Short mmCIF file of C-alpha atoms in Angstrom, two decimals:
data_model
loop_
_atom_site.label_atom_id
_atom_site.label_comp_id
_atom_site.label_asym_id
_atom_site.label_seq_id
_atom_site.Cartn_x
_atom_site.Cartn_y
_atom_site.Cartn_z
CA MET A 1 -40.27 47.53 15.49
CA LYS A 2 -39.10 46.62 12.00
CA LYS A 3 -36.67 43.75 11.57
CA SER A 4 -34.29 46.04 9.69
CA ASP A 5 -34.25 48.43 12.66
CA LEU A 6 -33.54 45.58 15.05
CA PHE A 7 -30.72 44.38 12.81
CA LEU A 8 -29.12 47.85 12.64
CA MET A 9 -29.48 48.25 16.40
CA ALA A 10 -27.78 44.88 16.92
CA LEU A 11 -24.88 45.94 14.66
CA ARG A 12 -24.49 49.20 16.58
CA ASN A 13 -24.44 47.41 19.90
CA LEU A 14 -21.72 45.03 18.66
CA ARG A 15 -19.63 47.94 17.32
CA ASN A 16 -19.86 49.66 20.71
CA ARG A 17 -18.16 46.62 22.27
CA LYS A 18 -15.50 46.03 19.60
CA THR A 19 -12.91 44.22 21.69
CA ARG A 20 -15.31 41.71 23.21
CA THR A 21 -17.07 41.20 19.87
CA ARG A 22 -13.78 40.57 18.06
CA LEU A 23 -12.63 38.03 20.62
CA THR A 24 -15.96 36.21 20.43
CA VAL A 25 -15.88 36.23 16.60
CA ILE A 26 -12.33 34.81 16.70
CA GLY A 27 -13.66 31.90 18.76
CA VAL A 28 -16.32 31.23 16.12
CA ILE A 29 -13.70 31.50 13.35
CA ILE A 30 -11.56 28.89 15.06
CA GLY A 31 -14.57 26.62 15.56
CA THR A 32 -15.69 26.99 11.94
CA CYS A 33 -12.17 26.35 10.63
CA ALA A 34 -11.85 23.28 12.83
CA ILE A 35 -15.08 21.75 11.53
CA VAL A 36 -14.58 22.68 7.88
CA ILE A 37 -10.91 21.64 7.72
CA MET A 38 -11.55 18.36 9.53
CA VAL A 39 -14.48 17.42 7.28
CA SER A 40 -12.63 18.67 4.17
CA ILE A 41 -9.78 16.26 4.93
CA GLY A 42 -12.22 13.36 4.83
CA VAL A 43 -13.86 14.73 1.65
CA GLY A 44 -10.47 15.31 0.01
CA ILE A 45 -9.17 11.83 0.75
CA ASP A 46 -12.47 10.33 -0.42
CA LYS A 47 -12.23 12.35 -3.64
CA MET A 48 -8.65 11.23 -4.28
CA VAL A 49 -9.40 7.59 -3.49
CA THR A 50 -12.39 7.67 -5.85
CA ALA A 51 -10.28 9.22 -8.62
CA GLN A 52 -7.54 6.65 -8.06
CA TYR A 53 -10.11 3.86 -8.07
CA SER A 54 -11.62 5.15 -11.32
CA SER A 55 -8.15 5.43 -12.84
CA ASP A 56 -7.20 1.86 -11.95
CA SER A 57 -10.58 0.18 -12.34
CA SER A 58 -13.47 -0.39 -14.69
CA LEU A 59 -16.44 0.56 -12.56
CA ASN A 60 -19.05 -0.89 -14.94
CA LYS A 61 -17.41 -4.32 -15.03
CA VAL A 62 -18.50 -7.34 -12.99
CA THR A 63 -16.18 -10.34 -12.81
CA VAL A 64 -18.17 -13.57 -12.51
CA TYR A 65 -16.81 -16.92 -11.33
CA GLU A 66 -18.16 -20.29 -10.29
CA GLY A 67 -20.28 -20.40 -7.16
CA TYR A 68 -22.63 -22.59 -5.17
CA SER A 69 -26.37 -22.94 -4.86
CA ASP A 70 -28.31 -21.49 -1.93
CA GLU A 71 -27.86 -24.73 -0.02
CA GLY A 72 -24.10 -24.36 -0.44
CA GLU A 73 -23.72 -27.92 -1.69
CA GLN A 74 -24.15 -28.01 -5.47
CA GLU A 75 -21.55 -26.17 -7.52
CA VAL A 76 -22.91 -23.72 -10.10
CA ALA A 77 -20.76 -24.15 -13.20
CA LEU A 78 -19.59 -21.28 -15.33
CA ASP A 79 -20.50 -22.83 -18.67
CA ASP A 80 -22.42 -21.92 -21.83
CA ASN A 81 -25.72 -22.04 -19.93
CA ALA A 82 -24.32 -19.49 -17.50
CA LEU A 83 -23.28 -17.32 -20.45
CA ASP A 84 -26.81 -17.43 -21.84
CA TYR A 85 -28.17 -16.37 -18.45
CA LEU A 86 -25.70 -13.50 -18.13
CA ASN A 87 -26.50 -12.28 -21.63
CA SER A 88 -30.21 -12.29 -20.79
CA LEU A 89 -29.84 -9.91 -17.83
CA GLU A 90 -31.18 -6.40 -18.21
CA HIS A 91 -28.56 -3.60 -18.50
CA VAL A 92 -25.84 -6.03 -19.62
CA ASP A 93 -24.05 -4.70 -22.72
CA MET A 94 -21.43 -7.38 -23.21
CA VAL A 95 -20.35 -10.73 -21.81
CA VAL A 96 -16.72 -11.76 -22.31
CA PRO A 97 -15.79 -15.31 -21.20
CA ILE A 98 -12.21 -16.17 -20.20
CA VAL A 99 -10.50 -19.57 -20.38
CA ASP A 100 -7.20 -20.16 -18.57
CA VAL A 101 -4.94 -22.40 -20.66
CA GLY A 102 -1.50 -21.78 -19.17
CA SER A 103 -1.13 -25.46 -18.24
CA TYR A 104 -2.23 -26.74 -21.63
CA MET A 105 0.12 -25.00 -24.04
CA THR A 106 3.77 -24.25 -24.66
CA ILE A 107 5.39 -21.27 -26.37
CA THR A 108 9.01 -21.43 -27.46
CA ARG A 109 11.47 -19.15 -29.20
CA GLY A 110 14.72 -20.86 -30.11
CA LYS A 111 16.32 -22.28 -26.96
CA TYR A 112 13.92 -20.34 -24.74
CA SER A 113 10.47 -21.41 -23.59
CA LEU A 114 7.79 -19.42 -21.78
CA GLN A 115 7.80 -19.93 -18.01
CA TYR A 116 5.39 -18.84 -15.28
CA ALA A 117 3.10 -16.84 -17.56
CA GLU A 118 -0.68 -16.60 -17.34
CA VAL A 119 -2.33 -17.54 -20.63
CA LYS A 120 -5.92 -16.47 -21.21
CA GLY A 121 -8.31 -17.41 -23.97
CA ILE A 122 -10.48 -14.45 -24.95
CA ASP A 123 -12.58 -13.44 -27.91
CA PHE A 124 -10.19 -11.37 -30.03
CA ALA A 125 -13.15 -9.52 -31.54
CA ALA A 126 -14.02 -8.10 -28.11
CA MET A 127 -10.56 -7.02 -26.97
CA GLU A 128 -10.48 -3.61 -28.58
CA GLN A 129 -14.11 -2.97 -27.72
CA ILE A 130 -13.58 -3.50 -23.99
CA GLY A 131 -10.55 -1.24 -23.85
CA PHE A 132 -7.42 -3.21 -24.70
CA LYS A 133 -4.80 -1.04 -26.39
CA LEU A 134 -1.58 -1.96 -28.18
CA THR A 135 1.83 -0.33 -28.03
CA ASP A 136 2.74 -2.24 -31.19
CA GLY A 137 0.87 -4.45 -33.67
CA SER A 138 -2.80 -4.60 -34.61
CA PHE A 139 -6.04 -6.30 -33.61
CA ASN A 140 -6.83 -6.96 -37.28
CA VAL A 141 -5.34 -10.39 -37.94
CA ALA A 142 -5.92 -12.87 -40.77
CA ASP A 143 -5.65 -16.08 -38.73
CA LYS A 144 -6.73 -16.00 -35.10
CA SER A 145 -5.66 -19.59 -34.45
CA THR A 146 -1.99 -18.77 -35.05
CA THR A 147 -1.97 -15.34 -33.38
CA VAL A 148 -1.23 -14.46 -29.78
CA TYR A 149 -0.83 -11.17 -27.95
CA PHE A 150 1.85 -10.52 -25.33
CA GLY A 151 1.65 -8.35 -22.26
CA ASN A 152 4.49 -5.82 -22.14
CA GLU A 153 6.56 -7.94 -19.71
CA VAL A 154 5.91 -11.43 -21.08
CA VAL A 155 9.33 -11.57 -22.79
CA THR A 156 11.00 -11.48 -19.35
CA ASN A 157 9.34 -14.81 -18.49
CA PHE A 158 11.28 -16.86 -21.05
CA ALA A 159 14.10 -19.18 -19.91
CA ASP A 160 16.23 -21.92 -21.40
CA ALA A 161 16.21 -25.63 -20.49
CA GLN A 162 18.63 -25.03 -17.58
CA GLY A 163 16.34 -22.32 -16.15
CA ASN A 164 18.53 -19.40 -17.21
CA PRO A 165 16.25 -16.42 -17.87
CA VAL A 166 16.41 -14.30 -20.98
CA LYS A 167 18.59 -11.20 -20.60
CA TYR A 168 16.85 -7.84 -20.47
CA LYS A 169 17.20 -4.34 -19.00
CA TYR A 170 14.78 -1.83 -17.45
CA ASP A 171 15.02 1.96 -17.43
CA GLU A 172 14.22 4.21 -14.47
CA ASN A 173 10.51 4.01 -15.33
CA TYR A 174 10.59 0.19 -15.32
CA GLU A 175 10.16 0.06 -19.09
CA ILE A 176 12.04 -2.69 -20.91
CA THR A 177 14.78 -1.06 -23.00
CA GLU A 178 16.78 -4.14 -24.09
CA CYS A 179 15.88 -7.81 -24.42
CA GLU A 180 17.26 -10.84 -26.21
CA ILE A 181 13.76 -11.54 -27.48
CA ASP A 182 11.99 -9.21 -29.91
CA PRO A 183 8.34 -10.32 -29.91
CA MET A 184 7.44 -8.50 -33.11
CA LYS A 185 10.37 -9.89 -35.14
CA ASP A 186 11.40 -13.25 -33.70
CA VAL A 187 9.93 -16.64 -34.65
CA PHE A 188 7.75 -18.35 -32.01
CA PHE A 189 6.11 -21.78 -31.85
CA MET A 190 3.06 -22.88 -29.89
CA GLY A 191 2.41 -26.49 -28.93
CA THR A 192 0.79 -28.85 -26.45
CA PRO A 193 2.70 -30.20 -23.43
CA VAL A 194 2.99 -33.98 -23.18
CA TYR A 195 3.86 -35.45 -19.79
CA SER A 196 5.84 -38.66 -19.63
CA GLN A 197 4.40 -41.22 -17.23
CA ALA A 198 7.82 -42.80 -16.82
CA ASP A 199 9.99 -39.94 -15.64
CA GLY A 200 7.64 -36.94 -15.49
CA SER A 201 9.49 -35.08 -18.24
CA VAL A 202 7.63 -32.71 -20.52
CA THR A 203 7.87 -32.45 -24.29
CA SER A 204 5.97 -30.29 -26.73
CA ALA A 205 3.81 -31.75 -29.49
CA ASN A 206 1.66 -30.34 -32.30
CA GLU A 207 3.96 -27.35 -32.55
CA LYS A 208 3.03 -24.68 -35.07
CA ARG A 209 4.51 -21.34 -35.90
CA ILE A 210 2.62 -18.41 -34.45
CA LYS A 211 2.64 -14.66 -34.92
CA ILE A 212 2.68 -12.12 -32.12
CA GLY A 213 -0.21 -9.88 -33.09
CA GLY A 214 0.86 -7.05 -30.80
CA ILE A 215 2.03 -5.92 -27.40
CA ILE A 216 -0.76 -5.14 -24.93
CA LYS A 217 -0.48 -1.79 -23.19
CA ASN A 218 -0.73 -2.42 -19.46
CA ASP A 219 -3.98 -0.95 -18.15
CA TYR A 220 -5.40 -2.19 -14.84
CA LYS A 221 -8.84 -0.85 -15.80
CA VAL A 222 -9.04 -3.61 -18.41
CA ASP A 223 -6.91 -6.44 -17.00
CA TYR A 224 -3.66 -7.15 -15.17
CA SER A 225 -2.04 -7.82 -18.51
CA SER A 226 1.68 -7.07 -18.14
CA GLY A 227 2.66 -10.74 -17.76
CA THR A 228 -0.28 -12.29 -19.61
CA VAL A 229 -0.44 -14.03 -22.98
CA TYR A 230 -3.77 -13.84 -24.84
CA VAL A 231 -4.97 -16.40 -27.36
CA ASP A 232 -8.31 -16.52 -29.12
CA ILE A 233 -10.94 -18.33 -27.07
CA GLU A 234 -11.60 -20.96 -29.76
CA THR A 235 -7.87 -21.66 -29.92
CA ALA A 236 -7.85 -22.03 -26.14
CA LYS A 237 -10.64 -24.62 -26.28
CA GLN A 238 -8.81 -26.55 -28.99
CA LEU A 239 -5.61 -26.51 -26.91
CA ILE A 240 -7.51 -28.17 -24.05
CA ARG A 241 -8.90 -30.83 -26.43
CA ASP A 242 -5.41 -31.50 -27.80
CA TYR A 243 -4.04 -31.75 -24.27
CA ASN A 244 -6.61 -34.40 -23.34
CA LYS A 245 -5.80 -36.44 -26.46
CA LEU A 246 -2.04 -36.29 -25.96
CA ASN A 247 -2.24 -37.03 -22.22
CA PRO A 248 -4.81 -39.86 -22.05
CA ALA A 249 -3.50 -41.22 -18.75
CA GLY A 250 -3.78 -37.93 -16.91
CA GLU A 251 -6.78 -36.21 -15.44
CA LYS A 252 -9.02 -34.81 -18.15
CA ALA A 253 -9.14 -31.03 -18.40
CA GLN A 254 -12.63 -29.57 -18.56
CA ILE A 255 -13.51 -26.84 -21.04
CA ARG A 256 -15.02 -24.40 -18.59
CA TYR A 257 -14.71 -20.69 -18.20
CA SER A 258 -12.40 -19.60 -15.41
CA SER A 259 -14.20 -16.26 -15.25
CA VAL A 260 -16.57 -14.07 -17.23
CA TRP A 261 -16.35 -10.30 -17.58
CA VAL A 262 -19.80 -8.75 -17.61
CA TYR A 263 -20.03 -5.15 -18.79
CA VAL A 264 -23.02 -3.14 -17.57
CA ASP A 265 -24.44 -0.18 -19.49
CA GLU A 266 -24.15 2.26 -16.55
CA MET A 267 -22.32 2.20 -13.24
CA ALA A 268 -25.62 2.91 -11.43
CA ASN A 269 -26.95 -0.48 -12.60
CA VAL A 270 -23.91 -2.52 -11.54
CA SER A 271 -25.27 -3.27 -8.08
CA ASP A 272 -28.61 -4.60 -9.40
CA VAL A 273 -26.93 -6.76 -12.03
CA GLN A 274 -24.52 -8.15 -9.46
CA LYS A 275 -27.38 -9.06 -7.10
CA LYS A 276 -29.11 -11.03 -9.86
CA ILE A 277 -25.87 -12.84 -10.66
CA GLN A 278 -25.38 -13.80 -7.03
CA GLN A 279 -28.99 -14.96 -6.74
CA SER A 280 -28.28 -17.48 -9.50
CA GLY A 281 -25.55 -19.03 -7.34
CA LEU A 282 -22.63 -17.63 -9.29
CA GLY A 283 -19.94 -15.69 -7.51
CA SER A 284 -19.07 -12.15 -8.54
CA TYR A 285 -16.95 -9.15 -7.76
CA SER A 286 -16.97 -5.60 -9.09
CA ASP A 287 -14.68 -2.65 -8.58
CA GLU A 288 -17.78 -0.53 -8.02
CA GLU A 289 -18.60 -2.76 -5.04
CA GLY A 290 -15.12 -2.16 -3.65
CA LEU A 291 -15.49 1.58 -4.23
CA GLN A 292 -18.78 1.69 -2.31
CA GLU A 293 -17.20 -0.15 0.62
CA THR A 294 -14.36 2.38 0.60
CA LYS A 295 -16.87 5.24 0.53
CA LYS A 296 -18.66 3.83 3.58
CA ILE A 297 -15.38 3.86 5.48
CA MET A 298 -14.65 7.42 4.34
CA LYS A 299 -18.07 8.59 5.55
CA VAL A 300 -17.27 7.26 9.01
CA VAL A 301 -13.92 9.07 8.86
CA GLN A 302 -15.69 12.31 7.89
CA LEU A 303 -18.11 11.97 10.80
CA VAL A 304 -15.29 11.35 13.26
CA LEU A 305 -13.26 14.30 11.97
CA GLY A 306 -16.36 16.51 11.98
CA ALA A 307 -17.10 15.54 15.59
CA ILE A 308 -13.56 16.49 16.58
CA GLY A 309 -13.99 19.87 14.91
CA ALA A 310 -17.37 20.36 16.57
CA VAL A 311 -15.66 20.45 19.98
CA SER A 312 -14.03 23.75 19.00
CA MET A 313 -17.39 25.12 17.92
CA LEU A 314 -18.86 24.07 21.26
CA VAL A 315 -16.20 26.13 23.01
CA ALA A 316 -17.07 29.06 20.72
CA ALA A 317 -20.74 28.68 21.70
CA PHE A 318 -19.83 29.20 25.35
CA GLY A 319 -17.92 32.32 24.31
CA ILE A 320 -20.96 33.73 22.50
CA SER A 321 -23.22 32.94 25.43
CA ASN A 322 -20.82 34.58 27.87
CA THR A 323 -20.58 37.71 25.68
CA MET A 324 -24.35 38.03 25.40
CA ILE A 325 -24.92 37.50 29.15
CA MET A 326 -22.40 40.23 29.94
CA SER A 327 -24.15 42.42 27.41
CA VAL A 328 -27.46 41.91 29.23
CA TYR A 329 -25.91 42.92 32.57
CA GLU A 330 -24.27 45.99 31.06
CA ARG A 331 -27.41 47.13 29.25
CA THR A 332 -29.93 46.68 32.06
CA LYS A 333 -30.93 50.37 31.97
CA GLU A 334 -31.27 50.31 28.18
CA ILE A 335 -33.54 47.27 28.40
CA GLY A 336 -35.63 48.96 31.10
CA ILE A 337 -36.05 52.15 29.05
CA MET A 338 -37.08 50.09 26.00
CA LYS A 339 -39.78 48.41 28.05
CA VAL A 340 -41.01 51.72 29.51
CA ILE A 341 -41.40 53.33 26.09
CA GLY A 342 -43.46 50.36 24.94
CA CYS A 343 -41.06 48.15 23.03
CA ASP A 344 -42.42 44.67 22.48
CA ILE A 345 -40.72 41.99 24.57
CA LYS A 346 -40.30 39.92 21.40
CA ASP A 347 -38.34 42.78 19.81
CA ILE A 348 -35.99 42.98 22.78
CA LYS A 349 -35.42 39.24 22.64
CA ALA A 350 -34.96 39.36 18.87
CA MET A 351 -32.34 42.09 19.18
CA PHE A 352 -30.11 39.87 21.33
CA LEU A 353 -30.67 36.90 19.03
CA TYR A 354 -29.69 39.09 16.07
CA GLU A 355 -26.47 40.01 17.83
CA ALA A 356 -25.67 36.37 18.51
CA GLY A 357 -26.56 35.43 14.93
CA ILE A 358 -24.38 38.22 13.49
CA ILE A 359 -21.42 37.00 15.55
CA GLY A 360 -21.99 33.46 14.26
CA LEU A 361 -22.42 34.62 10.63
CA THR A 362 -19.33 36.83 10.68
CA GLY A 363 -17.19 34.16 12.27
CA GLY A 364 -18.56 31.55 9.86
CA ILE A 365 -17.81 33.57 6.71
CA ILE A 366 -14.30 34.50 7.82
CA GLY A 367 -13.72 30.91 8.95
CA ILE A 368 -14.71 29.59 5.51
CA ILE A 369 -12.32 32.02 3.78
CA ILE A 370 -9.43 30.99 6.04
CA SER A 371 -10.34 27.32 5.56
CA TYR A 372 -10.12 27.75 1.77
CA ILE A 373 -6.66 29.28 2.10
CA ILE A 374 -5.47 26.47 4.38
CA SER A 375 -6.98 23.88 2.02
CA VAL A 376 -5.20 25.30 -1.05
CA ILE A 377 -1.84 25.44 0.75
CA ALA A 378 -2.25 21.90 2.11
CA ASN A 379 -3.08 20.52 -1.35
CA VAL A 380 -0.13 22.26 -3.00
CA VAL A 381 2.28 20.91 -0.39
CA ALA A 382 0.74 17.40 -0.53
CA ARG A 383 0.91 17.29 -4.33
CA GLY A 384 4.58 18.14 -4.24
CA ILE A 385 5.35 15.47 -1.64
CA ILE A 386 3.16 12.69 -3.09
CA SER A 387 4.22 13.39 -6.69
CA SER A 388 7.87 13.06 -5.70
CA MET A 389 7.06 9.71 -4.06
CA GLY A 390 5.16 8.49 -7.14
CA THR A 391 2.46 6.73 -5.12
CA VAL A 392 -0.43 8.08 -7.21
CA ASP A 393 -1.08 7.47 -10.90
CA ASP A 394 -0.41 10.24 -13.38
CA GLY A 395 -3.54 12.24 -14.17
CA VAL A 396 -5.04 11.70 -10.72
CA LYS A 397 -5.23 14.95 -8.78
CA VAL A 398 -3.95 14.82 -5.24
CA TYR A 399 -6.30 16.08 -2.54
CA VAL A 400 -5.77 16.09 1.19
CA SER A 401 -8.49 18.68 1.61
CA SER A 402 -11.53 19.53 -0.52
CA ILE A 403 -14.25 22.04 0.36
CA PRO A 404 -17.37 21.43 -1.77
CA PRO A 405 -20.25 23.96 -1.83
CA TRP A 406 -22.33 21.91 0.58
CA LEU A 407 -19.55 22.12 3.17
CA VAL A 408 -19.41 25.92 2.79
CA LEU A 409 -23.15 26.17 3.46
CA LEU A 410 -22.84 23.67 6.31
CA GLY A 411 -20.00 25.62 7.93
CA ILE A 412 -21.74 28.99 7.74
CA GLY A 413 -25.14 27.58 8.64
CA PHE A 414 -23.77 25.66 11.60
CA SER A 415 -21.94 28.72 12.97
CA VAL A 416 -25.09 30.85 12.69
CA ILE A 417 -27.24 28.19 14.36
CA VAL A 418 -24.70 27.77 17.17
CA GLY A 419 -24.60 31.54 17.60
CA VAL A 420 -28.39 31.84 17.81
CA LEU A 421 -28.71 28.86 20.16
CA ALA A 422 -25.99 30.30 22.39
CA GLY A 423 -27.89 33.60 22.46
CA ILE A 424 -31.24 32.14 23.51
CA ALA A 425 -30.47 32.01 27.24
CA PRO A 426 -29.17 35.62 27.41
CA ALA A 427 -32.12 36.79 25.29
CA ASN A 428 -34.56 35.12 27.68
CA ARG A 429 -32.75 36.74 30.59
CA SER A 430 -33.15 40.16 28.94
CA VAL A 431 -36.95 39.93 28.75
CA ARG A 432 -37.15 39.02 32.44
CA VAL A 433 -35.54 42.32 33.50
CA SER A 434 -38.01 44.52 35.39
CA ALA A 435 -38.25 47.97 33.77
CA LEU A 436 -38.74 49.97 36.99
CA THR A 437 -36.15 48.01 38.92
CA ALA A 438 -33.62 48.42 36.07
CA ILE A 439 -34.12 52.20 35.91
CA HIS A 440 -34.08 52.56 39.70
CA ASN A 441 -30.89 50.51 40.06
CA GLU A 442 -29.15 52.52 37.37
#
């Protein structure tokens, strides 16, 4: 018998038992929806977390810091030799060293001086290239040694000698609207702190007038820059030398890099570059590494949610099996006649498997359609709630459920396979029916 004939016969048999078929299909629909929706929640959250991570992070950047040798005893310094090594690594596009000089410099404006601010020495020539942007000012400056850049909230860290902070106001978006200090217009001086051995007081020496080159736009993908002051890296090194000269009795400050930003050509190569860095004894961290760890967790979540949904499909499988067994009992005479007229046993078995497969396929397709509808509604509602809370960056789409093509194929394929597997036992029962006994009993 042709496969097309068997398929049509299976459809006719299912239509003849509409009520039972519909109830069985509903069970498969529920099982498919349960699996697809559960897995889609894991996929959706993973997708949103990845987008948020990409929005907040530079995934091709590796931050390098001092480490220890394999024996764990000798410190591996982050010096010029380390820079040469990092520059020699394959797939490395750029190496940007950072020097922290917050303790070795002073910045004043009238009666106010800068308090509690992080000051970083960085190559000004690299800032724009690695993604720094300005809300005011320019990266093109005539004299790097007398130029500094402020993060957008640095002005709030100024205070007078009595510790009274500068006056300022924020708007509802936490943007500074008013401040006593105007960084682009006011006059600032930079100097070197000198500590008195007698009473521990601090004065500022070697003061020189500086220009604020611009205000850094806060972007976590580049750096946590809102409260940071940036000076040119050569200026930073000179500030440390001046500090050592003016404070001869104190502990000498070493000109070493506090960290180095290594930019890799492609995100796919970050892991290999980071392994080589760690093999040298240097410590490192990358946002891509953090993202991969998050993805591992999300995969476990997807598996757990999928397993929960699979319970519903297991229940549906029992429903299919029960329907097919009842069908065998009700069609005993039909099976006997088919055997008498010479139908192949394989065809009889295939007919029942077709019926089970059709139930699984129908339930799977309808289940996918319903899952899409539920997914769209859930995302719309979630976007409204999360957007009102402001917990996700602008431009990042909110997903609590996402159904990729592979999940559609998985849902339909799984429902068909479950249907066929549930139909195997009834199909085997059908071929064991004795033709003469079946006709006689009927």
